[in-house]
Amino acid sequence: MTAPARDVGSRGVDSPGRAAVGARTLRTDRWWLPPAATTIGILIFLVYATVRAFQQQYFFADERYLTPFYSPCVSYGCASEPGSAHFGMFLPDHPLIPYAALSLPFLLLFRLTCYYYRKAYYRSFALAPAACAVPEPHATYHGETRFPLILQNSHRYFFYLAVVISVINTYDAIVAFRHPTDGFVVGVGNLVLLANVTLLWCYTLSCHSCRHVMGGRLTHFSKHPVRYRLWTWVSALNTRHATFAWITLGTLILTDLYVALVASGTITDLRLIG
Amino acid sequence: MSYTGQFRVWRGDADGGALADFRVEVNEGEVVLDVLHRLQATQAPDLAVRWNCKAGKCGSCSAEINGKPRLLCMTRMSVFEHDEVVTVTPMRTFPVIRDLVTDVSYNYTKAREIPSFTPPAGLAPGEYRMGQADVGRSQEFRKCIECFLCQDTCHVVRDHEENKESFAGPRFLMRIAELEMHPLDVADRVSAAQDEHGLGRCNITKCCTDVCPEGIKITDNALIPMKERVADRRYDPLVWLGRTISRRRD
Ligand code: SF4
Ligand code: SF4
Ligand code: FES
Ligand code: FES
């Protein structure tokens, strides 16, 4: 057994006084897989969402299906698809301004400041840490104590806005049952929009800030039975928050893709009723 | 069924050390601590390893097995392949004393820095009345066996020795959460959590939760709720406004 000389002045697990193990990590499992998969997943979504948000085409199908990426459609450009603008048109029609420029930035910020996505990108993009007991590459670390990361504390405001946007998405999904000439109809697209908006609600309501606002901030639950009950429900959803975060990335892409394919005439929407 | 397993065990002290190779008999149903005891009995009588209950309840036998912070007595040998080399090192966040034994006094220092339960003035012991709903959250945190695996794995101190000064670590931020959520505690825990115990350094990457042998949801149920309370106090103008108005009315 040889005792290697101490590398005095080293950082982290090599700090003086700690066991001189040598290897930075002794993990033998594929610890790099989850952060790698997360990076790929997030990049796929970002590329798809960016392309679609700026495409300004194929966002309204069968005169009633509005994709969530264009909701609410508030640009003058929405006039190209009559019936797609449910809340008026007032933003200039410009290739660099998405038609839903009123909601998309806030939805992005909602997810960017989400406690789950923070974990996901701190691990996969910042490698702080890439996996547990795997040393991070940074020489110093201040966490969320300073600008800009201290701004993560504004998450609750994006939660409030996300609730408003979810209401708008719900409205879109409901009015999609009315065809301007055929009246009440149910197509596969309706089920797609409905499933998407349901899952969006699951993601939004399972938010940690929602859990806090509903009742988590109280210390005396027995004095507030209603809020305690609400907290219990949100807490149950909250345990699956990460799952909903991923599911909704998937369903947003699939929903948008469905609308885009129907709108472009690539596929036809199957009518179940009407 | 018995087989001969291959082990690498870190041996040394604060001045240096290395992984030593051993071949040790492994029997069905054994845990890593059993094998270390056999190693002590047969080949390395001076191997230092701390343990007590062998039931996952005393929190003494914390170490790292194949690079992962774990309890030696709760890691079954059946999770490894027979030909897999099992590497055992001491916890790598705390100073080593000898072999697998570390000096965990950092944790005791941090524990002492938290003011204890502070009941309202004039309320005598025996007069505490509260419902089960009020203590449910704290009870989860009371399951802690003080193994300090969460403290060991937290990158804030594991990767940055200099943060030990300002960061209490997940176990003790959870202790603050426990007191803060206690219906009868009147001390101001929220500002202290952020200013004195380093809550803002936690980036909620959940390694503490991942390694906790008691399955306590440290991040979701203690750290994030505390961050939300700090946001109430510090970063939320609406809550501040509401509080100012209700204070005026009082
Ligand atoms: S969640 Fe926070 S306290 Fe827990 S290991 Fe990660 S940084 Fe440390
Ligand atoms: S919280 Fe869990 S990991 Fe941390 S000391 Fe307690 S039992 Fe151990
Ligand atoms: S949306 Fe994820 S925590 Fe709020
Ligand atoms: S010996 Fe008590 S927890 Fe392992």
XYZ file of C-alpha atoms and ligand atoms in Angstrom:
548
model
C 0.000 0.000 0.000
C 1.499 3.311 -1.030
C 0.496 6.660 0.360
C 0.441 9.212 -2.468
C 1.642 12.679 -1.496
C -1.162 15.105 -0.737
C -1.925 17.641 -3.399
C -2.215 20.494 -0.923
C -4.389 23.392 -2.021
C -6.668 21.268 -4.162
C -10.379 21.862 -4.199
C -13.447 19.917 -3.184
C -12.962 16.219 -2.547
C -9.202 16.762 -2.864
C -9.140 19.333 -0.066
C -6.503 18.822 2.613
C -7.683 16.616 5.447
C -10.129 14.628 3.365
C -9.385 11.052 2.331
C -6.896 11.092 -0.559
C -8.860 8.795 -2.824
C -7.337 10.072 -6.055
C -10.215 9.512 -8.473
C -12.621 12.451 -8.786
C -15.504 10.013 -8.691
C -15.655 6.275 -8.194
C -19.150 5.906 -9.558
C -19.331 2.934 -11.868
C -22.869 3.410 -13.176
C -23.749 5.484 -16.219
C -24.227 8.668 -14.232
C -23.743 10.811 -17.347
C -26.833 9.353 -19.000
C -29.595 11.355 -17.221
C -27.916 14.762 -17.752
C -27.143 13.848 -21.376
C -30.735 12.745 -21.988
C -32.027 15.917 -20.326
C -29.844 18.091 -22.545
C -31.051 16.335 -25.677
C -34.693 16.498 -24.586
C -34.562 20.199 -23.785
C -32.679 21.045 -26.988
C -35.190 19.153 -29.121
C -38.020 21.108 -27.557
C -36.256 24.462 -27.871
C -35.416 23.932 -31.545
C -38.918 22.721 -32.401
C -40.610 25.503 -30.429
C -38.429 28.219 -31.946
C -38.983 27.040 -35.496
C -42.721 26.801 -34.995
C -43.097 30.070 -33.078
C -41.535 32.000 -35.951
C -43.003 29.985 -38.823
C -46.242 32.026 -38.798
C -47.992 29.354 -40.831
C -50.076 26.202 -40.255
C -51.210 27.243 -36.775
C -54.979 27.088 -37.268
C -56.679 24.007 -38.683
C -60.217 23.146 -39.813
C -61.219 26.727 -38.941
C -61.251 25.811 -35.233
C -58.067 24.151 -33.951
C -55.566 26.717 -32.652
C -52.165 25.333 -31.659
C -50.977 26.283 -28.149
C -47.845 27.829 -29.693
C -50.039 30.542 -31.248
C -52.412 31.131 -28.380
C -53.567 33.778 -27.859
C -53.098 34.841 -31.461
C -52.806 38.618 -31.117
C -50.763 39.705 -34.139
C -52.231 41.395 -37.191
C -50.745 38.402 -38.996
C -53.428 36.183 -37.424
C -55.812 37.655 -39.990
C -54.342 35.155 -42.471
C -56.398 32.522 -40.622
C -59.825 34.049 -39.959
C -61.233 32.932 -36.601
C -57.852 32.250 -34.999
C -57.708 35.506 -33.024
C -60.069 35.149 -30.079
C -58.796 38.159 -28.172
C -58.249 40.812 -30.833
C -55.220 41.636 -32.977
C -52.870 44.407 -31.936
C -49.243 43.287 -32.309
C -47.436 44.249 -35.539
C -47.086 41.511 -38.136
C -43.325 41.126 -38.254
C -41.252 37.987 -38.993
C -39.389 38.398 -35.685
C -42.527 38.799 -33.551
C -44.320 35.497 -32.912
C -48.076 35.713 -33.221
C -48.370 34.684 -29.568
C -45.674 37.096 -28.405
C -47.910 38.004 -25.475
C -47.775 34.542 -23.895
C -44.679 32.721 -25.176
C -42.025 34.756 -23.286
C -43.876 34.266 -20.015
C -44.375 30.566 -20.598
C -40.656 30.324 -21.283
C -39.857 32.221 -18.077
C -42.337 30.079 -16.148
C -40.446 26.963 -17.147
C -37.036 28.611 -16.864
C -37.646 29.528 -13.228
C -39.495 26.278 -12.403
C -37.894 24.415 -9.526
C -37.829 21.197 -11.536
C -36.309 22.687 -14.687
C -33.794 24.521 -12.559
C -32.645 21.192 -11.202
C -32.631 19.782 -14.730
C -30.515 22.487 -16.326
C -28.256 23.086 -13.347
C -27.392 19.425 -13.598
C -27.245 19.002 -17.360
C -26.084 22.412 -18.632
C -24.209 23.908 -15.659
C -22.940 20.500 -14.445
C -23.453 21.774 -10.902
C -23.453 18.872 -10.242
C -23.892 16.665 -13.321
C -24.750 13.790 -10.996
C -24.593 13.215 -7.250
C -21.081 12.791 -5.835
C -19.597 13.704 -9.217
C -17.446 16.834 -8.786
C -18.620 19.956 -10.540
C -16.074 21.844 -12.674
C -16.571 25.305 -11.149
C -13.859 26.864 -8.992
C -16.286 28.907 -6.920
C -19.962 28.519 -6.251
C -22.604 30.872 -4.907
C -25.778 29.042 -5.834
C -28.821 31.250 -6.115
C -27.538 33.994 -3.822
C -26.566 36.526 -6.500
C -27.684 38.168 -9.691
C -28.826 36.710 -12.068
C -29.840 33.491 -10.325
C -31.388 35.375 -7.424
C -34.128 36.287 -9.931
C -35.328 32.676 -9.715
C -37.231 33.915 -6.667
C -39.731 35.575 -9.020
C -41.081 32.173 -10.071
C -44.446 32.689 -8.391
C -45.268 35.632 -10.657
C -44.767 33.494 -13.731
C -46.948 30.901 -12.068
C -49.781 33.440 -11.773
C -49.356 34.364 -15.454
C -49.223 30.684 -16.419
C -52.601 30.176 -14.764
C -54.054 32.952 -16.934
C -52.515 31.427 -20.051
C -53.817 27.975 -19.086
C -57.309 29.482 -18.862
C -56.844 30.853 -22.386
C -55.651 27.438 -23.617
C -58.709 25.875 -21.998
C -60.929 28.393 -23.782
C -59.225 27.473 -27.084
C -59.850 23.788 -26.470
C -63.547 24.414 -25.709
C -64.343 26.753 -28.602
C -62.660 24.244 -30.929
C -65.798 22.130 -30.609
C -67.671 24.739 -32.669
C -67.096 24.753 -36.402
C -68.138 28.070 -38.045
C -70.397 26.325 -40.594
C -70.966 22.771 -39.239
C -71.781 23.807 -35.650
C -70.927 21.386 -32.839
C -68.375 18.814 -33.993
C -65.951 16.438 -32.324
C -62.820 15.437 -34.175
C -59.637 13.679 -33.137
C -58.106 17.147 -32.913
C -60.543 18.059 -30.150
C -59.377 15.128 -28.086
C -55.769 16.120 -28.758
C -56.363 19.715 -27.609
C -58.309 18.519 -24.577
C -55.636 16.050 -23.489
C -52.967 18.701 -23.979
C -54.744 21.315 -21.892
C -55.512 18.810 -19.121
C -51.858 17.906 -18.844
C -50.878 21.591 -18.936
C -53.126 22.111 -15.921
C -51.498 19.169 -14.163
C -48.090 20.742 -14.733
C -49.207 24.244 -13.726
C -51.110 23.230 -10.603
C -48.383 20.877 -9.389
C -45.977 23.850 -9.225
C -44.132 24.345 -5.948
C -45.207 27.986 -5.791
C -48.826 26.867 -6.219
C -48.335 24.423 -3.342
C -46.995 27.260 -1.232
C -49.750 29.706 -2.139
C -52.543 27.164 -1.616
C -51.512 26.403 1.942
C -47.825 25.592 2.273
C -47.102 29.020 3.703
C -49.326 28.391 6.727
C -47.933 27.012 9.971
C -51.255 26.187 11.577
C -53.063 23.866 9.164
C -55.846 22.949 11.601
C -56.992 26.575 11.656
C -57.411 26.582 7.854
C -59.144 23.320 6.897
C -59.997 24.383 3.335
C -56.510 25.570 2.476
C -55.087 22.490 4.168
C -57.241 20.327 1.913
C -56.105 22.287 -1.164
C -52.489 21.925 -0.051
C -52.971 18.170 0.311
C -54.281 17.898 -3.260
C -51.574 20.058 -4.737
C -48.968 18.138 -2.730
C -50.174 14.887 -4.265
C -49.842 16.362 -7.764
C -46.550 18.002 -6.814
C -44.814 14.654 -6.284
C -45.234 14.137 -10.048
C -44.213 17.630 -11.079
C -41.083 16.485 -12.933
C -43.085 13.865 -14.811
C -45.631 16.472 -15.889
C -42.798 18.785 -16.896
C -41.577 16.187 -19.408
C -44.987 14.922 -20.485
C -46.128 18.432 -21.340
C -43.032 19.118 -23.431
C -43.997 16.017 -25.405
C -47.714 16.774 -25.633
C -47.058 20.392 -26.653
C -44.947 19.178 -29.568
C -47.452 16.471 -30.534
C -50.440 18.806 -30.280
C -48.746 21.463 -32.344
C -47.579 18.894 -34.865
C -51.110 17.534 -35.212
C -52.542 20.998 -35.845
C -49.720 21.801 -38.273
C -50.224 18.567 -40.216
C -53.972 19.092 -40.483
C -53.521 22.780 -41.353
C -51.049 21.985 -44.098
C -53.320 19.313 -45.516
C -50.806 16.513 -44.861
C -53.393 14.581 -42.860
C -57.139 15.006 -42.456
C -58.772 15.328 -39.083
C -61.087 12.397 -38.387
C -64.557 13.615 -37.387
C -66.114 11.492 -34.648
C -69.325 13.542 -34.252
C -70.811 16.019 -36.697
C -24.691 -19.498 -1.908
C -21.202 -18.222 -1.095
C -18.659 -16.700 -3.445
C -15.423 -14.797 -3.174
C -16.024 -11.124 -3.840
C -13.480 -8.538 -4.906
C -13.206 -5.421 -2.791
C -11.203 -2.216 -2.784
C -11.211 -0.488 0.571
C -9.637 2.888 1.236
C -7.035 2.709 3.981
C -5.119 5.621 5.395
C -5.492 8.774 7.416
C -5.338 12.559 7.006
C -1.750 12.354 5.755
C -2.578 10.079 2.844
C -3.812 6.678 1.908
C -4.840 4.433 -0.971
C -7.318 1.815 -2.069
C -6.279 -1.659 -0.968
C -7.461 -4.806 -2.778
C -9.053 -7.691 -0.892
C -10.810 -10.922 -1.774
C -13.426 -11.769 0.828
C -16.077 -14.460 1.183
C -19.635 -13.253 0.601
C -22.683 -15.212 1.746
C -26.293 -14.966 0.717
C -28.284 -12.208 2.413
C -25.241 -10.228 3.523
C -24.721 -6.497 3.424
C -21.461 -4.630 2.776
C -20.912 -4.141 6.513
C -20.969 -7.943 7.026
C -18.182 -8.295 4.511
C -16.144 -5.553 6.177
C -16.556 -7.346 9.497
C -15.304 -10.565 7.903
C -12.403 -8.607 6.477
C -11.577 -7.336 9.968
C -11.870 -10.843 11.389
C -9.702 -12.537 8.777
C -7.316 -10.168 7.005
C -7.289 -6.602 8.332
C -7.859 -6.572 12.098
C -6.922 -2.898 12.314
C -9.466 -1.695 9.711
C -11.377 1.231 11.203
C -15.113 1.337 10.468
C -17.814 3.030 12.511
C -21.061 1.158 13.073
C -23.587 0.525 15.761
C -27.062 -0.814 15.013
C -26.641 -2.686 11.728
C -30.297 -1.857 11.127
C -30.181 1.479 9.315
C -31.268 3.357 12.391
C -28.224 4.797 14.157
C -26.663 6.594 11.199
C -23.106 5.566 12.119
C -21.979 3.498 9.147
C -22.144 6.163 6.417
C -19.540 5.704 3.693
C -19.312 5.656 -0.093
C -19.787 2.478 -2.041
C -18.814 2.527 -5.712
C -18.724 6.294 -5.419
C -22.230 6.665 -3.967
C -22.916 7.874 -0.434
C -24.681 4.987 1.330
C -25.114 3.185 4.639
C -22.780 0.160 4.825
C -25.376 -1.801 6.775
C -28.211 -1.145 4.334
C -26.401 -1.916 1.099
C -27.089 -5.496 0.177
C -24.384 -7.483 -1.574
C -27.087 -8.832 -3.888
C -27.158 -5.506 -5.763
C -23.673 -6.261 -7.140
C -22.622 -8.808 -9.725
C -20.398 -11.585 -8.350
C -17.445 -10.468 -10.464
C -17.962 -6.770 -9.768
C -15.294 -4.962 -7.770
C -16.942 -3.204 -4.828
C -15.083 -0.050 -3.814
C -15.597 1.337 -0.315
C -14.255 4.735 0.757
C -14.988 7.027 3.674
C -17.294 9.993 3.115
C -15.341 12.456 1.018
C -16.758 15.734 2.322
C -15.488 15.450 5.882
C -11.923 15.156 7.191
C -10.813 11.555 7.456
C -9.656 10.165 10.804
C -8.651 6.682 9.749
C -9.737 4.239 7.050
C -13.538 4.493 6.754
C -14.011 6.750 9.759
C -14.460 10.492 9.236
C -14.676 13.460 11.543
C -18.278 14.669 11.214
C -18.014 17.521 13.711
C -18.906 20.042 10.956
C -22.436 18.753 11.389
C -22.490 19.215 15.129
C -21.215 22.751 14.734
C -23.996 23.496 12.262
C -26.596 21.916 14.556
C -25.538 24.163 17.420
C -25.907 27.273 15.285
C -29.682 26.792 15.062
C -31.654 28.246 17.984
C -33.777 25.536 19.550
C -37.577 25.370 19.648
C -38.945 28.678 20.912
C -42.508 28.501 22.292
C -44.583 31.665 22.746
C -43.954 33.512 25.979
C -46.338 32.493 28.733
C -47.118 29.060 27.311
C -45.981 26.395 29.749
C -44.988 22.877 28.747
C -48.106 20.749 29.036
C -50.242 23.506 27.578
C -49.209 22.790 23.990
C -52.266 21.820 21.961
C -52.125 21.128 18.240
C -53.722 18.851 15.689
C -52.071 16.016 13.800
C -52.350 18.104 10.633
C -50.093 20.686 12.234
C -47.230 18.305 12.937
C -47.449 16.048 9.893
C -44.776 17.917 7.962
C -42.357 18.035 10.877
C -42.816 14.342 11.526
C -41.341 13.480 8.171
C -38.227 15.455 9.063
C -38.021 13.782 12.473
C -37.353 10.465 10.731
C -33.802 11.691 10.187
C -31.188 9.317 11.638
C -28.373 11.874 11.328
C -26.271 9.748 9.040
C -25.100 12.947 7.291
C -25.116 11.272 3.897
C -27.079 14.249 2.597
C -24.432 16.604 3.958
C -21.760 14.424 2.377
C -23.316 14.408 -1.068
C -24.331 18.067 -1.234
C -22.054 19.663 -3.827
C -22.198 23.034 -2.070
C -19.754 21.776 0.556
C -18.484 18.595 -1.066
C -17.005 20.534 -3.981
C -16.314 23.787 -2.139
C -14.617 23.504 1.228
C -14.873 27.289 1.639
C -18.686 27.101 1.730
C -18.690 25.104 4.965
C -18.480 28.348 6.867
C -21.676 29.816 5.418
C -23.770 26.751 4.569
C -25.615 24.633 7.122
C -26.309 21.816 4.657
C -29.583 20.046 3.810
C -29.940 18.257 7.145
C -29.856 21.497 9.120
C -31.803 23.605 6.649
C -34.415 20.881 7.086
C -34.178 21.343 10.857
C -34.918 25.040 10.334
C -37.887 24.116 8.133
C -39.157 21.762 10.836
C -39.131 24.557 13.422
C -40.476 27.141 10.986
C -43.469 24.904 10.182
C -44.079 24.185 13.868
C -47.327 25.938 14.899
C -45.929 26.979 18.264
C -42.465 28.175 17.275
C -42.175 31.945 17.363
C -38.514 32.475 16.431
C -37.744 34.176 13.114
C -36.351 31.342 11.043
C -36.879 32.687 7.547
C -34.362 35.521 7.429
C -31.860 33.451 9.382
C -32.169 30.578 6.904
C -31.185 32.868 4.058
C -28.666 35.137 5.787
C -26.957 32.902 8.320
C -27.456 29.343 7.133
C -26.931 29.747 3.395
C -30.267 28.553 1.983
C -29.621 30.553 -1.208
C -26.609 28.377 -1.990
C -28.789 25.323 -2.420
C -29.641 24.985 -6.107
C -32.315 22.346 -5.500
C -30.516 19.686 -7.533
C -31.852 17.074 -5.092
C -28.793 14.939 -4.362
C -29.627 15.110 -0.662
C -33.039 13.612 -1.398
C -31.487 10.986 -3.674
C -29.191 9.590 -0.972
C -31.345 9.898 2.162
C -31.727 6.369 3.561
C -34.918 7.416 5.340
C -36.468 8.518 2.060
C -37.134 12.010 3.374
C -38.106 14.364 0.544
C -35.661 16.981 1.809
C -35.696 19.195 -1.275
C -39.416 19.136 -2.069
C -40.738 19.285 1.472
C -38.152 21.319 3.378
C -35.806 23.275 1.114
C -38.207 24.484 -1.580
C -40.908 25.437 0.972
C -38.228 27.422 2.835
C -37.165 29.116 -0.407
C -40.801 30.035 -0.988
C -41.016 31.521 2.496
C -37.888 33.533 1.843
C -39.468 34.738 -1.411
C -42.556 35.807 0.591
C -40.429 37.807 2.930
C -37.849 39.219 0.575
C -38.862 39.094 -3.016
C -42.630 39.374 -3.194
C -44.025 42.917 -3.203
C -47.611 41.626 -3.086
C -47.078 39.620 0.098
C -45.235 42.578 1.591
C -48.125 44.901 0.719
C -50.705 42.484 2.144
C -48.736 42.155 5.338
C -48.330 45.913 5.721
C -52.055 46.495 5.249
C -53.090 43.804 7.723
C -50.560 45.136 10.239
C -52.159 48.588 9.916
C -55.564 47.112 10.613
C -54.451 45.274 13.741
S -30.861 20.059 -3.098
Fe -29.707 21.730 -2.168
S -29.125 20.980 -0.146
Fe -29.790 19.199 -1.344
S -27.888 18.379 -2.187
Fe -28.728 19.783 -3.711
S -27.798 21.774 -3.316
Fe -27.445 20.482 -1.506
S -31.876 13.784 6.232
Fe -31.588 11.676 5.545
S -29.540 11.655 4.634
Fe -29.679 13.512 5.853
S -28.847 12.985 7.837
Fe -31.052 12.668 7.972
S -31.381 10.531 7.439
Fe -29.302 11.055 6.792
S -43.655 25.229 -12.436
Fe -42.183 23.879 -11.672
S -42.055 24.570 -9.666
Fe -43.419 26.003 -10.431
S -24.874 0.633 11.627
Fe -26.511 1.912 12.317
S -27.143 2.768 10.422
Fe -25.665 1.340 9.769
